[in-house]
Coordinates of C-alpha atoms in Angstrom, one line a residue:
X10 CA 0.0 0.0 0.0
X11 CA 1.5 3.3 -0.9
X12 CA 1.7 6.5 1.1
X13 CA -0.8 9.0 -0.3
X14 CA -0.6 12.7 0.2
X15 CA -2.6 13.7 3.3
X16 CA -4.5 16.9 3.4
X17 CA -4.4 18.9 6.7
X18 CA -7.9 19.2 8.3
X19 CA -7.1 22.8 9.2
X20 CA -5.8 24.1 5.9
X21 CA -7.4 24.5 2.5
X22 CA -6.0 22.8 -0.5
X23 CA -3.9 25.3 -2.6
X24 CA -3.0 25.4 -6.2
X25 CA 0.4 27.1 -6.1
X26 CA 3.8 25.6 -7.0
X27 CA 4.4 22.7 -4.8
X28 CA 7.5 21.0 -3.5
X29 CA 9.0 18.0 -5.3
X30 CA 7.6 15.6 -2.7
X31 CA 4.1 16.9 -3.3
X32 CA 4.6 16.9 -7.1
X33 CA 5.4 13.2 -7.0
X34 CA 2.3 12.5 -5.0
X35 CA 0.1 14.4 -7.4
X36 CA 1.5 13.3 -10.7
X37 CA -2.0 12.3 -11.9
X38 CA -3.2 15.9 -11.6
X39 CA -2.8 17.9 -14.8
X40 CA -0.9 21.2 -15.0
X41 CA -3.7 22.8 -16.8
X42 CA -6.2 22.1 -14.0
X43 CA -3.8 23.5 -11.4
X44 CA -3.3 26.7 -13.5
X45 CA -7.0 27.2 -14.0
X46 CA -7.9 26.9 -10.4
X47 CA -4.9 28.9 -8.9
X48 CA -6.5 32.4 -9.3
X49 CA -9.8 31.4 -7.7
X50 CA -8.2 29.7 -4.7
X51 CA -5.7 32.4 -4.2
X52 CA -8.4 35.1 -4.2
X53 CA -10.2 33.3 -1.3
X54 CA -7.1 33.5 0.9
X55 CA -5.9 36.9 0.1
X56 CA -7.4 39.1 -2.6
X57 CA -5.2 41.3 -4.6
X58 CA -6.3 44.8 -5.5
X59 CA -5.6 45.6 -9.1
X60 CA -4.8 49.2 -8.1
X61 CA -1.9 48.0 -5.9
X62 CA 1.6 48.6 -7.3
X63 CA 3.7 45.7 -8.5
X64 CA 5.7 45.6 -5.3
X65 CA 2.6 45.4 -3.1
X66 CA 1.0 42.8 -5.3
X67 CA 4.2 40.7 -5.2
X68 CA 4.4 41.1 -1.4
X69 CA 0.8 40.0 -0.9
X70 CA 1.2 37.0 -3.2
X71 CA 4.3 35.9 -1.3
X72 CA 2.7 36.3 2.1
X73 CA -0.3 34.3 1.1
X74 CA 1.8 31.6 -0.6
X75 CA 4.2 31.2 2.4
X76 CA 1.2 31.1 4.8
X77 CA -0.4 28.2 2.8
X78 CA 3.0 26.5 2.3
X79 CA 3.6 26.3 6.1
X80 CA 0.6 24.0 6.6
X81 CA 1.4 22.1 3.5
X82 CA 5.1 21.3 4.4
X83 CA 4.1 20.8 8.1
X84 CA 1.5 18.1 7.4
X85 CA 3.1 16.2 4.5
X86 CA 6.9 16.7 4.4
X87 CA 7.8 17.0 8.1
X88 CA 5.2 15.0 9.9
X89 CA 4.8 12.3 7.2
X90 CA 8.2 12.1 5.6
X91 CA 10.0 12.3 8.9
X92 CA 7.2 10.2 10.5
X93 CA 6.7 11.9 13.8
X94 CA 4.1 10.4 16.2
X95 CA 1.1 9.7 14.0
X96 CA -1.2 9.5 17.0
X97 CA -0.6 13.1 17.8
X98 CA -0.6 14.6 14.3
X99 CA -3.6 15.9 12.4
X100 CA -3.2 14.3 9.0
X101 CA -6.5 12.7 7.9
X102 CA -7.0 9.1 7.0
X103 CA -5.9 5.8 8.6
X104 CA -2.2 5.4 9.1
X105 CA 0.2 2.8 10.5
X106 CA 3.9 3.0 11.3
X107 CA 6.4 0.2 12.1
X108 CA 9.9 1.1 13.1
X109 CA 13.1 -0.6 14.2
X110 CA 16.2 1.2 15.2
X111 CA 19.6 0.5 16.7
X112 CA 21.5 3.1 18.7
X113 CA 25.1 3.2 19.9
X114 CA 26.4 5.6 22.5
X115 CA 30.1 5.9 23.0
X116 CA 31.2 3.7 25.8
X117 CA 28.0 1.8 25.9
X118 CA 26.8 -1.4 24.2
X119 CA 24.5 -1.3 21.2
X120 CA 20.8 -1.3 22.0
X121 CA 17.6 -1.8 20.0
X122 CA 14.0 -0.6 20.0
X123 CA 10.9 -1.7 18.1
X124 CA 8.0 0.6 17.7
X125 CA 4.5 0.4 16.3
X126 CA 1.6 2.9 16.1
X127 CA -1.7 2.7 14.3
X128 CA -4.4 5.3 13.9
X129 CA -7.4 3.5 12.3
X130 CA -10.5 5.5 11.3
X131 CA -13.9 3.7 11.8
X132 CA -16.3 5.4 9.4
X133 CA -18.8 2.6 9.4
X134 CA -19.2 3.0 13.2
X135 CA -18.8 6.8 13.5
X136 CA -17.0 9.5 11.6
X137 CA -15.6 10.8 14.9
X138 CA -14.3 7.5 16.2
X139 CA -10.7 6.2 15.8
X140 CA -9.0 3.0 17.0
X141 CA -5.4 3.6 18.4
X142 CA -2.7 1.0 18.8
X143 CA 0.8 1.8 19.9
X144 CA 3.9 0.5 21.6
X145 CA 5.3 2.0 24.7
X146 CA 6.9 5.4 24.3
X147 CA 9.3 4.9 27.2
X148 CA 13.0 5.3 26.6
X149 CA 13.8 1.7 27.6
X150 CA 15.7 -0.2 25.0
X151 CA 17.0 -3.8 24.8
X152 CA 20.4 -5.3 24.2
X153 CA 18.9 -8.0 21.9
X154 CA 16.8 -7.2 18.8
X155 CA 14.2 -9.9 19.5
X156 CA 13.7 -8.8 23.1
X157 CA 12.9 -5.3 21.9
X158 CA 9.8 -6.8 20.3
X159 CA 8.9 -9.3 23.0
X160 CA 9.5 -7.0 26.0
X161 CA 7.6 -4.0 24.6
X162 CA 4.5 -2.7 26.3
X163 CA 1.5 -2.1 24.0
X164 CA -1.6 -0.1 24.5
X165 CA -5.0 0.1 22.7
X166 CA -7.6 2.9 22.9
X167 CA -10.6 4.4 21.3
X168 CA -10.5 8.1 20.4
X169 CA -13.6 10.2 20.1
X170 CA -13.2 13.5 18.3
X171 CA -15.5 16.1 19.8
X172 CA -14.7 19.0 17.5
X173 CA -12.6 19.5 14.4
X174 CA -12.4 22.9 12.7
X175 CA -9.9 25.2 11.1
X176 CA -9.0 26.5 14.6
X177 CA -9.7 23.8 17.1
X178 CA -9.5 20.0 17.5
X179 CA -10.6 18.3 20.7
X180 CA -10.6 14.6 21.5
X181 CA -10.9 12.0 24.3
X182 CA -8.9 8.7 24.4
X183 CA -9.8 5.8 26.7
X184 CA -7.9 2.6 26.7
X185 CA -5.5 0.3 28.5
X186 CA -1.8 -0.3 28.4
X187 CA -1.2 -4.0 28.5
X188 CA 1.2 -5.4 31.1
X189 CA 1.2 -7.0 34.4
X190 CA -1.0 -5.6 35.8
X191 CA -2.9 -3.8 33.0
X192 CA -2.8 0.0 33.2
X193 CA -6.1 1.7 32.1
X194 CA -5.9 5.4 31.1
X195 CA -7.9 8.3 29.9
X196 CA -6.6 11.5 28.2
X197 CA -8.3 14.6 26.9
X198 CA -6.6 16.7 24.2
X199 CA -7.4 20.2 23.0
X200 CA -5.4 21.8 20.1
X201 CA -5.6 25.3 18.9
X202 CA -4.2 26.6 15.6
X203 CA -3.3 30.2 14.9
X204 CA -1.4 32.2 12.2
X205 CA 0.7 35.3 12.6
X206 CA 1.9 36.6 9.3
X207 CA 4.2 33.8 8.0
X208 CA 4.3 32.0 11.4
X209 CA 2.0 29.1 12.2
X210 CA 1.3 28.2 15.8
X211 CA 0.0 24.9 17.1
X212 CA -0.7 24.9 20.9
X213 CA -1.8 21.6 22.6
X214 CA -3.1 20.9 26.0
X215 CA -3.4 17.3 27.3
X216 CA -4.9 16.2 30.5
X217 CA -4.5 12.5 31.4
X218 CA -5.0 9.9 34.1
X219 CA -3.1 6.6 34.3
X220 CA -3.8 4.0 36.9
X221 CA 0.0 3.6 37.5
X222 CA 1.0 7.3 37.5
X223 CA -2.2 9.2 38.5
X224 CA -3.2 12.6 37.1
X225 CA -1.0 14.7 34.9
X226 CA -0.9 17.2 32.1
X227 CA 1.3 18.2 29.1
X228 CA 1.4 21.6 27.5
X229 CA 3.2 22.1 24.2
X230 CA 3.6 24.9 21.7
X231 CA 4.9 24.5 18.2
X232 CA 5.9 27.4 15.9
X233 CA 6.6 26.8 12.1
X234 CA 8.2 29.3 9.7
X235 CA 8.7 28.4 6.1
X236 CA 11.9 29.8 4.8
X237 CA 11.2 28.8 1.2
X238 CA 9.5 25.9 -0.7
X239 CA 12.3 23.5 0.5
X240 CA 13.0 24.6 4.1
X241 CA 11.0 24.8 7.2
X242 CA 12.1 26.2 10.6
X243 CA 10.4 24.8 13.7
X244 CA 10.5 25.6 17.4
X245 CA 9.0 23.2 20.0
X246 CA 8.5 23.9 23.7
X247 CA 6.9 21.5 26.1
X248 CA 6.2 21.3 29.8
X249 CA 4.8 18.2 31.6
X250 CA 3.4 18.0 35.1
X251 CA 2.6 14.9 37.1
X252 CA 0.5 15.5 40.2
X253 CA 2.4 12.9 42.4
X254 CA 5.8 14.4 41.4
X255 CA 4.8 18.0 42.0
X256 CA 7.3 19.5 39.5
X257 CA 7.5 20.2 35.8
X258 CA 9.6 18.4 33.2
X259 CA 10.7 20.8 30.5
X260 CA 12.0 20.4 26.9
X261 CA 12.8 22.8 24.1
X262 CA 14.1 22.2 20.6
X263 CA 14.7 24.1 17.4
X264 CA 14.8 22.3 14.0
X265 CA 15.5 23.1 10.4
X266 CA 14.0 20.7 7.8
X267 CA 15.5 20.8 4.4
X268 CA 14.0 18.8 1.5
X269 CA 16.8 17.7 -0.7
X270 CA 14.7 16.0 -3.3
X271 CA 11.5 13.9 -3.5
X272 CA 13.4 11.0 -2.0
X273 CA 15.7 12.5 0.6
X274 CA 15.7 15.2 3.3
X275 CA 17.8 16.5 6.1
X276 CA 16.9 17.8 9.6
X277 CA 19.2 19.8 11.9
X278 CA 18.0 19.6 15.5
X279 CA 19.2 21.1 18.7
X280 CA 17.4 20.7 22.1
X281 CA 17.6 21.0 25.8
X282 CA 15.7 19.3 28.7
X283 CA 15.4 19.8 32.4
X284 CA 12.9 20.2 35.2
X285 CA 11.8 22.4 38.1
X286 CA 12.2 19.8 40.9
X287 CA 14.6 22.0 42.9
X288 CA 14.9 25.1 40.7
X289 CA 14.2 25.5 37.0
X290 CA 17.2 24.1 35.3
X291 CA 18.4 22.3 32.2
X292 CA 20.7 19.3 32.6
X293 CA 20.7 17.7 29.1
X294 CA 21.6 19.2 25.7
X295 CA 21.6 17.6 22.3
X296 CA 22.6 18.4 18.7
X297 CA 21.8 16.0 15.9
X298 CA 21.6 15.6 12.2
X299 CA 18.9 13.4 10.6
X300 CA 19.3 12.2 7.1
X301 CA 16.2 10.3 5.9
X302 CA 15.6 8.7 2.5
X303 CA 13.0 6.6 0.7
X304 CA 14.3 3.0 0.3
X305 CA 11.3 1.4 -1.5
X306 CA 8.6 3.3 -3.3
X307 CA 7.1 5.9 -1.0
X308 CA 6.5 3.9 2.2
X309 CA 9.8 2.3 3.3
X310 CA 12.3 4.8 4.8
X311 CA 15.9 4.5 6.1
X312 CA 17.5 7.0 8.4
X313 CA 20.9 7.7 9.9
X314 CA 21.3 10.2 12.7
X315 CA 24.7 11.2 14.3
X316 CA 24.2 13.1 17.6
X317 CA 26.2 14.8 20.3
X318 CA 24.8 14.9 23.9
X319 CA 25.9 16.8 27.0
X320 CA 24.4 15.6 30.3
X321 CA 24.9 16.6 33.9
X322 CA 25.4 13.0 35.0
X323 CA 28.6 12.9 32.8
X324 CA 29.8 16.4 33.8
X325 CA 28.6 17.7 30.5
X326 CA 31.3 15.9 28.6
X327 CA 30.7 15.5 24.8
X328 CA 29.3 12.0 24.1
X329 CA 28.8 11.0 20.5
X330 CA 25.9 8.8 19.5
X331 CA 24.9 7.2 16.2
X332 CA 21.5 5.8 15.3
X333 CA 20.2 3.8 12.4
X334 CA 16.5 3.3 11.7
X335 CA 14.3 1.5 9.2
X336 CA 10.6 2.4 9.1
X337 CA 7.5 1.7 7.1
X338 CA 4.6 4.2 7.0
X339 CA 1.4 3.0 5.4
X340 CA -1.7 5.1 4.9
X341 CA -4.9 5.3 2.9

């Protein structure tokens, strides 16, 4: 099954020049049809006054184009090509991801991790109901490849979408994480979209309860800025609070995504993490490069990612890390 181009639920389809990845996904569309519809669709987003000068008309066209491009790159190129967490994205349609990666940290043995996540729409039951399946998102990895599959924890849940508009998306998940003993959970998510000139903001608030952890919440803000049709700059900020711990866990990152071709892309990522247990502080820093490429058609990917980490536990000495990943992403 091939990976089709998803359409963001919060953005309108646009008929402007698209990136190579999108052109490959839309080869069946004729150039004539795109050209005939471009003026109508553009006028809906930002009308151009014929009395404006050439400079003003050019500026308005570019502003509208970059604004639409932000959502287009964000949903397809970044969150699909780089396959971020498909249970948390807002790309329509049923999707599944299987991944297997090996990681080697200097001075440590090689470890392995297997991951799976499925977001299955259930239109015959309800247009608002999804079935979620995923492996544990914990950092635990195994020294043996087979044990990374056998010793993984898996969860299943039903998601009900209360509201889905251009500005808001709210949903409720209820399920269980399988283990000994089983760990039932419930989480509510509200997401707000906003646009400021060429910047796009996505703010997410999640409230949850796990039988094993109790009550908690996560707050995250993502800012996207398209530099051109091939590059996207992204800032992420996140704070998580667990009621039983009574302090916040903090993480920040900045990324630059660069589409090299329809089959390959680079991401430059720098981040920091910490908490407020004693005083707000950061104790872990990372800088990495992710090179990702299609290996088979448009649904099997390979990735190599060298990384440098500086942690308080190792007196902030530079520690090199290398990671290899193979992944399949299937959608309809």
